[in-house]
Amino acid sequence: MTEALQDRYAPNGTCFGCGPKNGKGLQIKSRLSGDDVVATWHAEKFHEAFEGALSGGIAGTLLDCHSNWTAAYHLMRRANADTPPSTVTAEYAVKMLRPTPTSGAIELVARTVEMSDDRAIVEAELLAGGKVCATARGTFVAVKPGHPAYHRW
């Protein structure tokens, strides 16, 4: 699939990290690559913590939203469903390994490492200049109608 998961399954989403309709958001575009989910993103000056280095908060948001879509896609596939479930972040941890340069492409790679019917554990990497700059591990849970985040991407 070359179409971004966000564009296919939540074209009206307004999430700051991944919503296609959020003109001031990051607009992450997560795509399948085998069992991994990948994205390429480019920072702007206002995403920097200091000259030439990505803000840690932006790095965390990139990893969180990209991992959430990885979980949603794999839960959909596990359930043999046509659309992904609404998923939320139950917990995630980010390790900053080095400053992330903003001068070129920033790559995101995520994979589901554990899964049950309603939750997935995802591990992800944020790379720039061919180097891993940050990693994340999180648990993402499918929510049901009545939850404030249900179908609110």
CSV table of C-alpha atoms in Angstrom, one decimal:
chain,number,residue,atom,x,y,z
A,1,MET,CA,0.0,0.0,0.0
A,2,THR,CA,1.5,3.3,-1.1
A,3,GLU,CA,-1.3,5.4,0.3
A,4,ALA,CA,-0.7,6.6,3.9
A,5,LEU,CA,-2.7,4.9,6.6
A,6,GLN,CA,-4.0,8.3,7.8
A,7,ASP,CA,-5.2,9.3,4.4
A,8,ARG,CA,-6.9,6.0,3.8
A,9,TYR,CA,-8.6,5.4,7.2
A,10,ALA,CA,-8.9,8.9,8.7
A,11,PRO,CA,-8.9,11.5,6.0
A,12,ASN,CA,-10.7,14.0,8.1
A,13,GLY,CA,-8.5,13.4,11.2
A,14,THR,CA,-7.4,16.5,13.1
A,15,CYS,CA,-4.8,15.0,15.4
A,16,PHE,CA,-1.8,17.3,15.8
A,17,GLY,CA,0.7,14.5,14.9
A,18,CYS,CA,-1.1,12.6,12.2
A,19,GLY,CA,-4.3,14.4,11.2
A,20,PRO,CA,-4.5,15.1,7.4
A,21,LYS,CA,-7.0,18.0,8.2
A,22,ASN,CA,-4.8,19.7,10.7
A,23,GLY,CA,-3.0,22.4,8.7
A,24,LYS,CA,-0.8,23.3,11.6
A,25,GLY,CA,0.0,19.7,12.6
A,26,LEU,CA,2.9,17.4,11.7
A,27,GLN,CA,0.8,15.4,9.2
A,28,ILE,CA,2.8,12.2,9.5
A,29,LYS,CA,2.2,9.8,6.6
A,30,SER,CA,2.6,6.2,7.8
A,31,ARG,CA,3.0,3.6,5.1
A,32,LEU,CA,3.4,-0.2,5.0
A,33,SER,CA,6.8,-1.7,4.3
A,34,GLY,CA,6.4,-5.5,4.8
A,35,ASP,CA,5.5,-5.9,8.5
A,36,ASP,CA,7.0,-2.6,9.4
A,37,VAL,CA,5.3,0.8,9.1
A,38,VAL,CA,7.5,3.6,7.8
A,39,ALA,CA,7.3,7.3,7.3
A,40,THR,CA,9.5,10.1,6.1
A,41,TRP,CA,9.0,13.6,7.6
A,42,HIS,CA,10.7,16.9,7.2
A,43,ALA,CA,11.1,19.4,10.0
A,44,GLU,CA,10.8,23.2,9.7
A,45,LYS,CA,12.7,25.8,11.7
A,46,PHE,CA,9.9,26.2,14.2
A,47,HIS,CA,10.2,22.4,15.1
A,48,GLU,CA,13.7,23.0,16.5
A,49,ALA,CA,14.7,23.0,20.1
A,50,PHE,CA,17.9,24.9,19.1
A,51,GLU,CA,19.6,25.6,15.8
A,52,GLY,CA,19.6,22.5,13.7
A,53,ALA,CA,18.2,20.1,16.3
A,54,LEU,CA,14.6,18.8,16.5
A,55,SER,CA,12.6,19.5,19.7
A,56,GLY,CA,12.3,16.4,21.9
A,57,GLY,CA,8.6,17.0,22.2
A,58,ILE,CA,8.2,16.9,18.4
A,59,ALA,CA,10.3,13.7,18.3
A,60,GLY,CA,8.0,12.2,20.9
A,61,THR,CA,4.9,13.1,19.0
A,62,LEU,CA,6.3,11.6,15.8
A,63,LEU,CA,7.0,8.4,17.5
A,64,ASP,CA,3.7,8.3,19.4
A,65,CYS,CA,1.4,8.9,16.5
A,66,HIS,CA,3.4,6.7,14.1
A,67,SER,CA,3.4,3.8,16.6
A,68,ASN,CA,-0.3,4.3,17.3
A,69,TRP,CA,-1.1,3.8,13.5
A,70,THR,CA,1.2,0.8,13.5
A,71,ALA,CA,-0.8,-0.7,16.3
A,72,ALA,CA,-4.2,0.2,14.7
A,73,TYR,CA,-3.2,-1.4,11.4
A,74,HIS,CA,-1.9,-4.6,12.9
A,75,LEU,CA,-5.0,-4.9,15.2
A,76,MET,CA,-7.2,-4.4,12.1
A,77,ARG,CA,-5.2,-7.1,10.2
A,78,ARG,CA,-5.4,-9.5,13.2
A,79,ALA,CA,-9.2,-9.1,13.4
A,80,ASN,CA,-9.5,-9.4,9.6
A,81,ALA,CA,-11.5,-6.1,9.6
A,82,ASP,CA,-11.9,-3.6,6.8
A,83,THR,CA,-11.0,-0.6,9.0
A,84,PRO,CA,-8.7,-0.1,12.0
A,85,PRO,CA,-10.0,0.1,15.5
A,86,SER,CA,-9.8,3.5,17.3
A,87,THR,CA,-6.7,3.2,19.4
A,88,VAL,CA,-5.2,5.3,22.1
A,89,THR,CA,-1.8,5.4,23.7
A,90,ALA,CA,-1.9,3.6,27.1
A,91,GLU,CA,1.8,4.2,27.8
A,92,TYR,CA,5.0,4.9,25.9
A,93,ALA,CA,8.6,5.7,26.7
A,94,VAL,CA,11.0,7.5,24.5
A,95,LYS,CA,14.8,7.3,24.7
A,96,MET,CA,16.7,10.2,23.2
A,97,LEU,CA,20.0,8.8,21.9
A,98,ARG,CA,21.4,11.9,20.2
A,99,PRO,CA,20.2,15.2,18.8
A,100,THR,CA,18.1,14.8,15.7
A,101,PRO,CA,19.4,17.0,12.9
A,102,THR,CA,16.7,18.9,11.0
A,103,SER,CA,18.6,19.5,7.8
A,104,GLY,CA,17.3,16.4,6.0
A,105,ALA,CA,14.7,13.7,6.0
A,106,ILE,CA,13.6,12.2,9.3
A,107,GLU,CA,12.6,8.5,9.0
A,108,LEU,CA,10.3,6.6,11.3
A,109,VAL,CA,10.2,2.8,11.4
A,110,ALA,CA,7.8,0.9,13.7
A,111,ARG,CA,6.9,-2.7,14.2
A,112,THR,CA,4.4,-4.5,16.4
A,113,VAL,CA,6.2,-6.8,18.8
A,114,GLU,CA,3.3,-8.2,20.9
A,115,MET,CA,-0.5,-8.2,20.3
A,116,SER,CA,-3.7,-9.4,21.8
A,117,ASP,CA,-7.3,-8.8,20.6
A,118,ASP,CA,-7.5,-5.2,21.9
A,119,ARG,CA,-3.9,-4.0,22.4
A,120,ALA,CA,-0.5,-4.0,20.7
A,121,ILE,CA,3.0,-3.2,21.9
A,122,VAL,CA,5.0,-1.4,19.3
A,123,GLU,CA,8.7,-0.5,19.1
A,124,ALA,CA,9.8,2.4,16.9
A,125,GLU,CA,12.9,4.2,15.8
A,126,LEU,CA,13.4,7.8,14.6
A,127,LEU,CA,16.4,8.1,12.3
A,128,ALA,CA,18.1,11.1,10.7
A,129,GLY,CA,21.3,11.1,8.5
A,130,GLY,CA,21.3,7.3,8.7
A,131,LYS,CA,21.6,7.2,12.5
A,132,VAL,CA,19.1,6.2,15.1
A,133,CYS,CA,18.4,9.4,17.1
A,134,ALA,CA,15.5,8.1,19.3
A,135,THR,CA,13.6,5.0,20.1
A,136,ALA,CA,10.2,4.3,21.6
A,137,ARG,CA,8.2,1.4,23.0
A,138,GLY,CA,4.5,1.8,23.7
A,139,THR,CA,1.2,0.0,24.4
A,140,PHE,CA,-1.7,1.1,22.3
A,141,VAL,CA,-5.3,0.0,23.2
A,142,ALA,CA,-8.4,-0.2,21.0
A,143,VAL,CA,-11.3,1.8,22.5
A,144,LYS,CA,-15.0,1.3,22.2
A,145,PRO,CA,-17.9,3.6,21.5
A,146,GLY,CA,-18.4,5.9,24.5
A,147,HIS,CA,-14.7,6.5,25.0
A,148,PRO,CA,-13.8,10.2,24.3
A,149,ALA,CA,-11.2,9.3,21.7
A,150,TYR,CA,-13.5,6.8,19.8
A,151,HIS,CA,-13.1,7.6,16.1
A,152,ARG,CA,-11.6,11.0,16.9
A,153,TRP,CA,-8.3,10.8,15.0
